[in-house]
């Protein structure tokens, strides 16, 4: 279990002062930190097809980048390269635990846990991210510089590397094991490994308006919604046939606004959109489907855990009516188990004690059985 120490600030104070506002070094944010995964395991993961990985190296002043899966690292030598693995939370339970202390920010804002292994001199180069990130230094040390969020010129240092022109630093530090660097979107930064080192970044990515709107349009098309034509039976004669009148412009705008104002439709879309997995899930189906009759007992003896990277959310109001969203789909359930469903969505792991008031409830047991059989939740030893 990881305990996050935000420089004696409360979580709300941290959000008020720094979140989306300014970068900060949190010395010993994770006290007594130990890497949750070994470097060779990370290198092994980057050899797998379903894992998104990237190698960045610099030779004779020239940047190179390649996407995994990789077959070997021998040609890279002992310096100036780094290996980045996305969505480590989907593949390593131990590493996924690093996300838990950040749950004071809702899960729908979370992107993934990224790991980076670097040789001395290794770096992905100076760049700007469009997400908030908590870079937690694991073993080894890295030198980090962060610039301000004024406008900076970006350029392609390689076809797969967007870099930023040299910037003045507002932060210039050496991070040691357990230190955390928080960087909001738009602040240029560069980390260079001082020895063999690992770092783990918890990233929070917000959606752009255009990505939401375009996904909403896809949702409407998929569900054959929004096909209503603009209607104007009260039309008056115009003497300016080339004009789109203010009234007509308002009707056109209202036609689109009406779609957004329809909460049932927009919520269904948002719930499905936000729970779409960001990276491929490592779903393992049970050997034999679970029977309803056994699940009630299993809830007494075992913990249930949510698959790493699986997203399960509910809306404050419609959960009470029996709706939640899991892995890109809307799920209807009996409204009487709304509080049980909230437990499943709010917690990555539930112990027998947590669900003791639900383990005899037929509707809850039925839902859990379905989730276990889909491989979305799995049984674990109750520690
Ligand atoms: C890294 O850890 O190598 C890169 C992390 C970042 O700059 O976002
Ligand atoms: Co970055």
mmCIF file of C-alpha atoms and ligand atoms in Angstrom:
data_model
loop_
_atom_site.group_PDB
_atom_site.id
_atom_site.type_symbol
_atom_site.label_atom_id
_atom_site.label_comp_id
_atom_site.label_asym_id
_atom_site.label_seq_id
_atom_site.Cartn_x
_atom_site.Cartn_y
_atom_site.Cartn_z
ATOM 1 C CA UNK A 1 0.000 0.000 0.000
ATOM 2 C CA UNK A 2 1.316 3.445 -0.921
ATOM 3 C CA UNK A 3 0.791 6.457 1.296
ATOM 4 C CA UNK A 4 0.992 9.832 -0.367
ATOM 5 C CA UNK A 5 2.330 12.763 1.628
ATOM 6 C CA UNK A 6 1.456 16.040 -0.086
ATOM 7 C CA UNK A 7 3.964 18.216 1.794
ATOM 8 C CA UNK A 8 1.637 18.386 4.788
ATOM 9 C CA UNK A 9 -1.087 19.883 2.599
ATOM 10 C CA UNK A 10 -4.544 18.422 2.710
ATOM 11 C CA UNK A 11 -5.708 16.981 -0.592
ATOM 12 C CA UNK A 12 -8.060 19.947 -1.027
ATOM 13 C CA UNK A 13 -5.232 22.410 -0.312
ATOM 14 C CA UNK A 14 -3.137 20.653 -2.945
ATOM 15 C CA UNK A 15 -5.961 20.918 -5.475
ATOM 16 C CA UNK A 16 -6.590 24.573 -4.637
ATOM 17 C CA UNK A 17 -2.960 25.584 -4.861
ATOM 18 C CA UNK A 18 -1.412 23.408 -7.560
ATOM 19 C CA UNK A 19 -3.870 21.273 -9.558
ATOM 20 C CA UNK A 20 -3.966 22.582 -13.141
ATOM 21 C CA UNK A 21 -2.155 25.704 -11.943
ATOM 22 C CA UNK A 22 1.552 25.226 -11.314
ATOM 23 C CA UNK A 23 4.176 22.491 -11.112
ATOM 24 C CA UNK A 24 5.623 21.463 -7.774
ATOM 25 C CA UNK A 25 8.205 19.062 -6.374
ATOM 26 C CA UNK A 26 6.802 16.899 -3.612
ATOM 27 C CA UNK A 27 9.859 15.631 -1.764
ATOM 28 C CA UNK A 28 9.324 12.148 -0.386
ATOM 29 C CA UNK A 29 5.696 12.087 -1.522
ATOM 30 C CA UNK A 30 6.101 8.328 -1.298
ATOM 31 C CA UNK A 31 8.259 7.540 1.698
ATOM 32 C CA UNK A 32 10.304 4.295 1.591
ATOM 33 C CA UNK A 33 9.315 3.820 -2.049
ATOM 34 C CA UNK A 34 10.252 0.550 -3.715
ATOM 35 C CA UNK A 35 9.750 -0.030 -7.469
ATOM 36 C CA UNK A 36 6.570 -2.104 -7.885
ATOM 37 C CA UNK A 37 8.074 -3.861 -10.904
ATOM 38 C CA UNK A 38 11.615 -4.835 -11.862
ATOM 39 C CA UNK A 39 13.362 -3.380 -14.899
ATOM 40 C CA UNK A 40 13.630 -6.768 -16.628
ATOM 41 C CA UNK A 41 9.894 -7.372 -16.167
ATOM 42 C CA UNK A 42 9.236 -3.991 -17.751
ATOM 43 C CA UNK A 43 11.550 -4.845 -20.635
ATOM 44 C CA UNK A 44 9.666 -8.162 -20.988
ATOM 45 C CA UNK A 45 6.290 -6.392 -21.117
ATOM 46 C CA UNK A 46 7.548 -4.175 -23.925
ATOM 47 C CA UNK A 47 8.144 -7.342 -25.951
ATOM 48 C CA UNK A 48 4.408 -8.138 -25.877
ATOM 49 C CA UNK A 49 2.087 -7.238 -28.717
ATOM 50 C CA UNK A 50 -0.757 -5.848 -26.602
ATOM 51 C CA UNK A 51 1.497 -3.557 -24.537
ATOM 52 C CA UNK A 52 2.033 -0.028 -25.825
ATOM 53 C CA UNK A 53 5.704 0.855 -25.486
ATOM 54 C CA UNK A 54 8.248 3.254 -26.886
ATOM 55 C CA UNK A 55 12.021 3.385 -26.965
ATOM 56 C CA UNK A 56 13.730 6.741 -27.201
ATOM 57 C CA UNK A 57 17.452 7.052 -27.680
ATOM 58 C CA UNK A 58 19.932 9.668 -28.636
ATOM 59 C CA UNK A 59 23.078 8.936 -30.566
ATOM 60 C CA UNK A 60 25.574 11.519 -31.746
ATOM 61 C CA UNK A 61 23.127 14.271 -30.867
ATOM 62 C CA UNK A 62 20.337 12.761 -32.976
ATOM 63 C CA UNK A 63 17.015 11.675 -31.468
ATOM 64 C CA UNK A 64 15.462 8.343 -32.405
ATOM 65 C CA UNK A 65 12.193 6.775 -31.328
ATOM 66 C CA UNK A 66 10.611 3.417 -32.023
ATOM 67 C CA UNK A 67 7.356 1.771 -30.984
ATOM 68 C CA UNK A 68 7.204 -1.714 -29.468
ATOM 69 C CA UNK A 69 6.903 -4.635 -29.329
ATOM 70 C CA UNK A 70 10.681 -4.971 -29.114
ATOM 71 C CA UNK A 71 12.765 -8.057 -29.646
ATOM 72 C CA UNK A 72 15.945 -7.031 -27.910
ATOM 73 C CA UNK A 73 17.696 -4.125 -26.231
ATOM 74 C CA UNK A 74 21.264 -5.282 -26.715
ATOM 75 C CA UNK A 75 22.047 -2.915 -29.569
ATOM 76 C CA UNK A 76 21.274 0.093 -27.369
ATOM 77 C CA UNK A 77 24.326 0.044 -25.110
ATOM 78 C CA UNK A 78 24.532 1.382 -21.569
ATOM 79 C CA UNK A 79 23.545 4.983 -21.918
ATOM 80 C CA UNK A 80 21.269 7.583 -23.491
ATOM 81 C CA UNK A 81 18.143 5.527 -23.945
ATOM 82 C CA UNK A 82 14.860 5.087 -22.175
ATOM 83 C CA UNK A 83 11.932 2.720 -22.464
ATOM 84 C CA UNK A 84 8.393 3.925 -21.784
ATOM 85 C CA UNK A 85 5.450 1.605 -21.105
ATOM 86 C CA UNK A 86 1.869 2.908 -21.204
ATOM 87 C CA UNK A 87 -1.000 1.546 -19.120
ATOM 88 C CA UNK A 88 1.164 -0.430 -16.752
ATOM 89 C CA UNK A 89 -1.907 -0.552 -14.481
ATOM 90 C CA UNK A 90 -3.505 -2.926 -17.014
ATOM 91 C CA UNK A 91 -0.683 -5.426 -16.688
ATOM 92 C CA UNK A 92 0.746 -5.202 -13.185
ATOM 93 C CA UNK A 93 -1.459 -5.372 -10.086
ATOM 94 C CA UNK A 94 1.442 -4.259 -7.897
ATOM 95 C CA UNK A 95 2.123 -1.201 -10.018
ATOM 96 C CA UNK A 96 -1.591 -0.366 -10.293
ATOM 97 C CA UNK A 97 -1.635 0.145 -6.514
ATOM 98 C CA UNK A 98 0.347 3.341 -7.042
ATOM 99 C CA UNK A 99 -2.820 4.919 -8.439
ATOM 100 C CA UNK A 100 -4.827 4.347 -5.265
ATOM 101 C CA UNK A 101 -3.509 7.356 -3.270
ATOM 102 C CA UNK A 102 -4.588 9.612 -6.150
ATOM 103 C CA UNK A 103 -8.240 8.621 -5.933
ATOM 104 C CA UNK A 104 -9.057 11.987 -4.396
ATOM 105 C CA UNK A 105 -9.260 12.953 -8.066
ATOM 106 C CA UNK A 106 -12.133 11.033 -9.673
ATOM 107 C CA UNK A 107 -11.217 8.008 -11.726
ATOM 108 C CA UNK A 108 -12.889 9.370 -14.871
ATOM 109 C CA UNK A 109 -10.107 12.014 -15.037
ATOM 110 C CA UNK A 110 -7.400 9.341 -14.947
ATOM 111 C CA UNK A 111 -5.582 8.290 -18.076
ATOM 112 C CA UNK A 112 -3.087 5.668 -17.033
ATOM 113 C CA UNK A 113 0.040 4.737 -15.125
ATOM 114 C CA UNK A 114 3.105 5.039 -17.298
ATOM 115 C CA UNK A 115 6.491 3.572 -16.421
ATOM 116 C CA UNK A 116 9.825 4.653 -17.713
ATOM 117 C CA UNK A 117 13.143 2.869 -17.426
ATOM 118 C CA UNK A 118 16.222 4.873 -18.347
ATOM 119 C CA UNK A 119 19.945 4.370 -18.648
ATOM 120 C CA UNK A 120 22.304 7.200 -17.612
ATOM 121 C CA UNK A 121 21.659 10.110 -19.982
ATOM 122 C CA UNK A 122 18.342 8.538 -21.045
ATOM 123 C CA UNK A 123 15.455 10.937 -21.691
ATOM 124 C CA UNK A 124 12.467 11.389 -23.968
ATOM 125 C CA UNK A 125 13.664 14.937 -24.544
ATOM 126 C CA UNK A 126 12.172 18.353 -23.725
ATOM 127 C CA UNK A 127 8.433 18.343 -24.423
ATOM 128 C CA UNK A 128 5.002 19.588 -23.400
ATOM 129 C CA UNK A 129 2.178 17.274 -22.349
ATOM 130 C CA UNK A 130 -1.490 18.041 -22.557
ATOM 131 C CA UNK A 131 -2.248 16.205 -19.356
ATOM 132 C CA UNK A 132 -1.583 16.575 -15.637
ATOM 133 C CA UNK A 133 1.054 14.189 -14.487
ATOM 134 C CA UNK A 134 2.538 13.065 -11.190
ATOM 135 C CA UNK A 135 6.006 11.749 -11.997
ATOM 136 C CA UNK A 136 7.100 9.510 -9.141
ATOM 137 C CA UNK A 137 10.792 8.756 -9.017
ATOM 138 C CA UNK A 138 11.515 5.092 -8.428
ATOM 139 C CA UNK A 139 15.005 3.658 -8.134
ATOM 140 C CA UNK A 140 17.892 5.867 -9.257
ATOM 141 C CA UNK A 141 17.924 9.602 -9.802
ATOM 142 C CA UNK A 142 16.793 11.967 -12.530
ATOM 143 C CA UNK A 143 17.505 15.585 -13.224
ATOM 144 C CA UNK A 144 14.274 17.436 -14.059
ATOM 145 C CA UNK A 145 13.735 20.897 -15.430
ATOM 146 C CA UNK A 146 10.311 22.487 -15.877
ATOM 147 C CA UNK A 147 9.596 25.761 -17.675
ATOM 148 C CA UNK A 148 6.666 28.155 -17.413
ATOM 149 C CA UNK A 149 3.443 27.794 -19.369
ATOM 150 C CA UNK A 150 3.899 30.778 -21.661
ATOM 151 C CA UNK A 151 3.878 29.953 -25.359
ATOM 152 C CA UNK A 152 6.685 27.686 -26.518
ATOM 153 C CA UNK A 153 7.641 26.526 -29.979
ATOM 154 C CA UNK A 154 7.280 22.805 -30.590
ATOM 155 C CA UNK A 155 8.961 20.861 -33.369
ATOM 156 C CA UNK A 156 9.398 17.261 -34.479
ATOM 157 C CA UNK A 157 12.838 16.108 -33.302
ATOM 158 C CA UNK A 158 11.938 12.805 -34.975
ATOM 159 C CA UNK A 159 8.710 11.743 -36.664
ATOM 160 C CA UNK A 160 7.533 10.210 -33.379
ATOM 161 C CA UNK A 161 8.937 12.853 -31.005
ATOM 162 C CA UNK A 162 7.417 16.269 -30.531
ATOM 163 C CA UNK A 163 9.960 18.415 -28.722
ATOM 164 C CA UNK A 164 9.998 21.971 -27.501
ATOM 165 C CA UNK A 165 12.595 24.697 -28.087
ATOM 166 C CA UNK A 166 14.989 25.391 -25.167
ATOM 167 C CA UNK A 167 13.186 26.931 -22.208
ATOM 168 C CA UNK A 168 14.177 28.705 -18.977
ATOM 169 C CA UNK A 169 13.527 26.616 -15.925
ATOM 170 C CA UNK A 170 11.257 27.538 -13.067
ATOM 171 C CA UNK A 171 12.075 24.184 -11.470
ATOM 172 C CA UNK A 172 15.503 22.578 -11.688
ATOM 173 C CA UNK A 173 15.899 19.574 -9.396
ATOM 174 C CA UNK A 174 17.350 16.155 -8.883
ATOM 175 C CA UNK A 175 14.609 13.721 -7.987
ATOM 176 C CA UNK A 176 15.465 10.854 -5.691
ATOM 177 C CA UNK A 177 13.547 7.696 -4.971
ATOM 178 C CA UNK A 178 10.141 8.584 -3.496
ATOM 179 C CA UNK A 179 10.121 12.192 -4.745
ATOM 180 C CA UNK A 180 7.214 13.276 -6.935
ATOM 181 C CA UNK A 181 7.091 16.017 -9.551
ATOM 182 C CA UNK A 182 3.609 17.291 -10.373
ATOM 183 C CA UNK A 183 3.281 19.031 -13.771
ATOM 184 C CA UNK A 184 0.015 20.506 -15.106
ATOM 185 C CA UNK A 185 -0.692 20.592 -18.858
ATOM 186 C CA UNK A 186 1.278 23.106 -20.922
ATOM 187 C CA UNK A 187 4.471 23.347 -18.845
ATOM 188 C CA UNK A 188 7.539 22.227 -20.848
ATOM 189 C CA UNK A 189 9.724 19.719 -19.047
ATOM 190 C CA UNK A 190 12.685 17.452 -19.479
ATOM 191 C CA UNK A 191 13.990 14.643 -17.307
ATOM 192 C CA UNK A 192 17.442 13.174 -17.806
ATOM 193 C CA UNK A 193 18.441 10.037 -15.995
ATOM 194 C CA UNK A 194 21.543 10.430 -13.827
ATOM 195 C CA UNK A 195 22.019 6.695 -13.420
ATOM 196 C CA UNK A 196 19.999 3.587 -14.196
ATOM 197 C CA UNK A 197 16.569 4.714 -13.067
ATOM 198 C CA UNK A 198 12.855 4.041 -13.092
ATOM 199 C CA UNK A 199 9.970 6.447 -12.862
ATOM 200 C CA UNK A 200 6.225 6.004 -12.733
ATOM 201 C CA UNK A 201 3.812 8.659 -13.960
ATOM 202 C CA UNK A 202 0.158 8.875 -13.020
ATOM 203 C CA UNK A 203 -1.443 10.850 -15.836
ATOM 204 C CA UNK A 204 -4.786 12.640 -15.922
ATOM 205 C CA UNK A 205 -5.997 13.612 -19.358
ATOM 206 C CA UNK A 206 -9.022 15.797 -20.026
ATOM 207 C CA UNK A 207 -10.947 15.552 -23.295
ATOM 208 C CA UNK A 208 -10.993 18.358 -25.796
ATOM 209 C CA UNK A 209 -14.395 19.779 -26.762
ATOM 210 C CA UNK A 210 -13.947 18.541 -30.316
ATOM 211 C CA UNK A 211 -13.144 14.975 -29.240
ATOM 212 C CA UNK A 212 -16.293 14.929 -27.072
ATOM 213 C CA UNK A 213 -18.444 16.363 -29.828
ATOM 214 C CA UNK A 214 -17.126 14.029 -32.470
ATOM 215 C CA UNK A 215 -17.584 10.994 -30.199
ATOM 216 C CA UNK A 216 -21.118 12.215 -29.378
ATOM 217 C CA UNK A 217 -21.914 12.418 -33.100
ATOM 218 C CA UNK A 218 -20.633 8.830 -33.548
ATOM 219 C CA UNK A 219 -22.796 7.739 -30.619
ATOM 220 C CA UNK A 220 -25.903 9.306 -32.194
ATOM 221 C CA UNK A 221 -25.184 7.659 -35.552
ATOM 222 C CA UNK A 222 -24.583 4.252 -33.930
ATOM 223 C CA UNK A 223 -27.868 4.542 -32.034
ATOM 224 C CA UNK A 224 -29.812 6.029 -34.953
ATOM 225 C CA UNK A 225 -30.587 9.157 -32.956
ATOM 226 C CA UNK A 226 -30.591 12.814 -33.893
ATOM 227 C CA UNK A 227 -32.088 12.288 -37.352
ATOM 228 C CA UNK A 228 -34.862 14.873 -36.844
ATOM 229 C CA UNK A 229 -34.911 17.455 -39.613
ATOM 230 C CA UNK A 230 -35.154 21.148 -38.930
ATOM 231 C CA UNK A 231 -38.804 22.100 -39.334
ATOM 232 C CA UNK A 232 -40.113 25.592 -40.148
ATOM 233 C CA UNK A 233 -43.865 25.456 -40.829
ATOM 234 C CA UNK A 234 -44.295 29.088 -39.706
ATOM 235 C CA UNK A 235 -41.939 30.468 -42.358
ATOM 236 C CA UNK A 236 -42.545 34.070 -43.512
ATOM 237 C CA UNK A 237 -41.757 35.468 -46.935
ATOM 238 C CA UNK A 238 -38.199 36.878 -47.257
ATOM 239 C CA UNK A 239 -37.007 39.560 -49.623
ATOM 240 C CA UNK A 240 -33.348 38.561 -49.043
ATOM 241 C CA UNK A 241 -33.015 35.045 -50.362
ATOM 242 C CA UNK A 242 -29.252 35.109 -49.770
ATOM 243 C CA UNK A 243 -29.632 35.798 -46.066
ATOM 244 C CA UNK A 244 -29.644 33.374 -43.155
ATOM 245 C CA UNK A 245 -31.730 35.427 -40.747
ATOM 246 C CA UNK A 246 -30.923 35.664 -37.048
ATOM 247 C CA UNK A 247 -34.079 33.665 -36.403
ATOM 248 C CA UNK A 248 -33.016 30.879 -38.779
ATOM 249 C CA UNK A 249 -29.498 30.853 -37.334
ATOM 250 C CA UNK A 250 -31.036 30.484 -33.848
ATOM 251 C CA UNK A 251 -33.171 27.557 -35.036
ATOM 252 C CA UNK A 252 -30.114 25.809 -36.484
ATOM 253 C CA UNK A 253 -28.146 26.337 -33.300
ATOM 254 C CA UNK A 254 -31.107 25.178 -31.217
ATOM 255 C CA UNK A 255 -31.356 22.031 -33.319
ATOM 256 C CA UNK A 256 -27.886 21.019 -32.100
ATOM 257 C CA UNK A 257 -28.346 22.417 -28.576
ATOM 258 C CA UNK A 258 -31.498 20.293 -28.182
ATOM 259 C CA UNK A 259 -29.398 17.162 -28.600
ATOM 260 C CA UNK A 260 -27.078 18.263 -25.789
ATOM 261 C CA UNK A 261 -30.026 19.301 -23.620
ATOM 262 C CA UNK A 262 -31.461 15.803 -23.818
ATOM 263 C CA UNK A 263 -29.863 14.494 -20.610
ATOM 264 C CA UNK A 264 -30.952 10.889 -21.099
ATOM 265 C CA UNK A 265 -29.094 10.777 -24.424
ATOM 266 C CA UNK A 266 -26.080 12.831 -23.398
ATOM 267 C CA UNK A 267 -25.637 10.910 -20.140
ATOM 268 C CA UNK A 268 -25.833 7.562 -21.898
ATOM 269 C CA UNK A 269 -23.181 8.793 -24.302
ATOM 270 C CA UNK A 270 -20.945 10.302 -21.586
ATOM 271 C CA UNK A 271 -21.165 7.195 -19.418
ATOM 272 C CA UNK A 272 -20.192 4.938 -22.302
ATOM 273 C CA UNK A 273 -17.526 7.319 -23.582
ATOM 274 C CA UNK A 274 -15.828 7.795 -20.219
ATOM 275 C CA UNK A 275 -15.762 4.082 -19.457
ATOM 276 C CA UNK A 276 -14.225 3.081 -22.768
ATOM 277 C CA UNK A 277 -10.902 1.455 -21.922
ATOM 278 C CA UNK A 278 -8.009 3.756 -22.762
ATOM 279 C CA UNK A 279 -5.700 0.869 -23.536
ATOM 280 C CA UNK A 280 -6.255 -2.769 -24.336
ATOM 281 C CA UNK A 281 -7.448 -4.731 -21.299
ATOM 282 C CA UNK A 282 -5.781 -7.949 -20.231
ATOM 283 C CA UNK A 283 -9.066 -9.867 -19.815
ATOM 284 C CA UNK A 284 -8.780 -13.398 -18.494
ATOM 285 C CA UNK A 285 -12.086 -15.270 -18.570
ATOM 286 C CA UNK A 286 -12.704 -17.791 -15.773
ATOM 287 C CA UNK A 287 -12.035 -21.423 -16.810
ATOM 288 C CA UNK A 288 -15.625 -22.302 -15.942
ATOM 289 C CA UNK A 289 -18.413 -19.728 -15.675
ATOM 290 C CA UNK A 290 -19.363 -18.993 -12.078
ATOM 291 C CA UNK A 291 -22.792 -20.193 -10.917
ATOM 292 C CA UNK A 292 -25.089 -17.815 -9.060
ATOM 293 C CA UNK A 293 -25.308 -20.309 -6.204
ATOM 294 C CA UNK A 294 -21.556 -20.314 -5.514
ATOM 295 C CA UNK A 295 -20.920 -16.576 -5.825
ATOM 296 C CA UNK A 296 -22.777 -15.677 -2.643
ATOM 297 C CA UNK A 297 -20.433 -17.958 -0.641
ATOM 298 C CA UNK A 298 -17.377 -16.771 -2.507
ATOM 299 C CA UNK A 299 -18.218 -13.183 -1.521
ATOM 300 C CA UNK A 300 -17.926 -14.316 2.125
ATOM 301 C CA UNK A 301 -14.521 -15.918 1.686
ATOM 302 C CA UNK A 302 -12.816 -13.914 -1.062
ATOM 303 C CA UNK A 303 -12.077 -10.371 -2.036
ATOM 304 C CA UNK A 304 -13.296 -9.205 -5.440
ATOM 305 C CA UNK A 305 -10.954 -7.110 -7.529
ATOM 306 C CA UNK A 306 -11.563 -5.001 -10.585
ATOM 307 C CA UNK A 307 -9.467 -5.778 -13.656
ATOM 308 C CA UNK A 308 -6.574 -3.294 -14.038
ATOM 309 C CA UNK A 309 -7.507 -0.465 -16.420
ATOM 310 C CA UNK A 310 -11.235 -1.315 -16.374
ATOM 311 C CA UNK A 311 -13.404 1.763 -15.994
ATOM 312 C CA UNK A 312 -16.706 1.660 -14.087
ATOM 313 C CA UNK A 313 -18.603 4.868 -13.305
ATOM 314 C CA UNK A 314 -22.035 6.090 -12.318
ATOM 315 C CA UNK A 315 -23.748 9.445 -12.317
ATOM 316 C CA UNK A 316 -24.747 10.947 -8.987
ATOM 317 C CA UNK A 317 -28.453 10.936 -9.894
ATOM 318 C CA UNK A 318 -29.125 8.077 -12.318
ATOM 319 C CA UNK A 319 -27.348 5.453 -10.191
ATOM 320 C CA UNK A 320 -30.355 5.670 -7.887
ATOM 321 C CA UNK A 321 -32.547 4.739 -10.862
ATOM 322 C CA UNK A 322 -30.394 1.678 -11.551
ATOM 323 C CA UNK A 323 -27.918 2.779 -14.220
ATOM 324 C CA UNK A 324 -24.151 2.552 -14.333
ATOM 325 C CA UNK A 325 -21.488 2.294 -17.025
ATOM 326 C CA UNK A 326 -18.845 -0.375 -17.298
ATOM 327 C CA UNK A 327 -16.208 -0.712 -19.994
ATOM 328 C CA UNK A 328 -18.069 1.316 -22.593
ATOM 329 C CA UNK A 329 -21.561 -0.090 -21.971
ATOM 330 C CA UNK A 330 -24.578 1.063 -20.039
ATOM 331 C CA UNK A 331 -25.694 -1.451 -17.440
ATOM 332 C CA UNK A 332 -29.172 -1.468 -15.914
ATOM 333 C CA UNK A 333 -29.648 -3.049 -12.489
ATOM 334 C CA UNK A 334 -32.291 -3.193 -9.814
ATOM 335 C CA UNK A 335 -32.370 0.211 -8.094
ATOM 336 C CA UNK A 336 -32.343 -1.458 -4.641
ATOM 337 C CA UNK A 337 -28.657 -2.371 -5.121
ATOM 338 C CA UNK A 338 -27.543 1.166 -6.084
ATOM 339 C CA UNK A 339 -25.332 1.446 -2.984
ATOM 340 C CA UNK A 340 -23.714 -1.912 -3.749
ATOM 341 C CA UNK A 341 -22.983 -0.796 -7.311
ATOM 342 C CA UNK A 342 -21.436 2.413 -5.981
ATOM 343 C CA UNK A 343 -19.086 0.260 -3.893
ATOM 344 C CA UNK A 344 -18.039 -1.646 -7.013
ATOM 345 C CA UNK A 345 -17.416 1.553 -8.987
ATOM 346 C CA UNK A 346 -15.696 3.465 -6.175
ATOM 347 C CA UNK A 347 -13.310 0.716 -5.073
ATOM 348 C CA UNK A 348 -10.808 -1.356 -6.956
ATOM 349 C CA UNK A 349 -10.940 -4.088 -4.342
ATOM 350 C CA UNK A 350 -13.748 -5.132 -2.003
ATOM 351 C CA UNK A 351 -13.163 -7.368 0.994
ATOM 352 C CA UNK A 352 -15.834 -9.740 2.331
ATOM 353 C CA UNK A 353 -16.579 -7.210 5.096
ATOM 354 C CA UNK A 354 -17.215 -4.450 2.575
ATOM 355 C CA UNK A 355 -19.936 -6.435 0.820
ATOM 356 C CA UNK A 356 -21.344 -8.343 3.792
ATOM 357 C CA UNK A 357 -24.663 -6.511 3.552
ATOM 358 C CA UNK A 358 -24.892 -7.371 -0.161
ATOM 359 C CA UNK A 359 -23.646 -10.931 -0.413
ATOM 360 C CA UNK A 360 -27.130 -12.337 0.269
ATOM 361 C CA UNK A 361 -28.893 -9.972 -2.095
ATOM 362 C CA UNK A 362 -29.986 -11.877 -5.207
ATOM 363 C CA UNK A 363 -29.728 -8.868 -7.554
ATOM 364 C CA UNK A 364 -26.236 -7.976 -6.301
ATOM 365 C CA UNK A 365 -25.012 -11.564 -6.505
ATOM 366 C CA UNK A 366 -26.415 -11.829 -10.018
ATOM 367 C CA UNK A 367 -24.574 -8.674 -11.082
ATOM 368 C CA UNK A 368 -21.285 -9.801 -9.538
ATOM 369 C CA UNK A 369 -21.654 -13.225 -11.189
ATOM 370 C CA UNK A 370 -22.070 -11.512 -14.562
ATOM 371 C CA UNK A 371 -19.033 -9.279 -13.947
ATOM 372 C CA UNK A 372 -16.888 -12.251 -12.868
ATOM 373 C CA UNK A 373 -17.959 -14.208 -15.932
ATOM 374 C CA UNK A 374 -17.073 -11.312 -18.212
ATOM 375 C CA UNK A 375 -13.604 -11.218 -16.638
ATOM 376 C CA UNK A 376 -14.222 -7.620 -15.515
ATOM 377 C CA UNK A 377 -13.834 -8.512 -11.845
ATOM 378 C CA UNK A 378 -11.960 -11.455 -10.401
ATOM 379 C CA UNK A 379 -11.607 -13.228 -7.099
ATOM 380 C CA UNK A 380 -8.582 -12.621 -4.917
ATOM 381 C CA UNK A 381 -7.418 -13.890 -1.572
ATOM 382 C CA UNK A 382 -9.008 -11.891 1.248
ATOM 383 C CA UNK A 383 -5.816 -10.580 2.884
HETATM 384 C C1 LIG B 1 9.703 9.949 -18.619
HETATM 385 O O1 LIG B 1 9.489 9.623 -17.452
HETATM 386 O O2 LIG B 1 10.636 9.488 -19.259
HETATM 387 C C2 LIG B 1 8.794 10.911 -19.312
HETATM 388 C C3 LIG B 1 7.706 11.347 -18.454
HETATM 389 C C4 LIG B 1 7.177 12.672 -18.922
HETATM 390 O O3 LIG B 1 7.923 13.544 -19.211
HETATM 391 O O4 LIG B 1 5.957 12.842 -19.008
HETATM 392 CO CO1 LIG B 2 6.088 14.600 -20.080
#
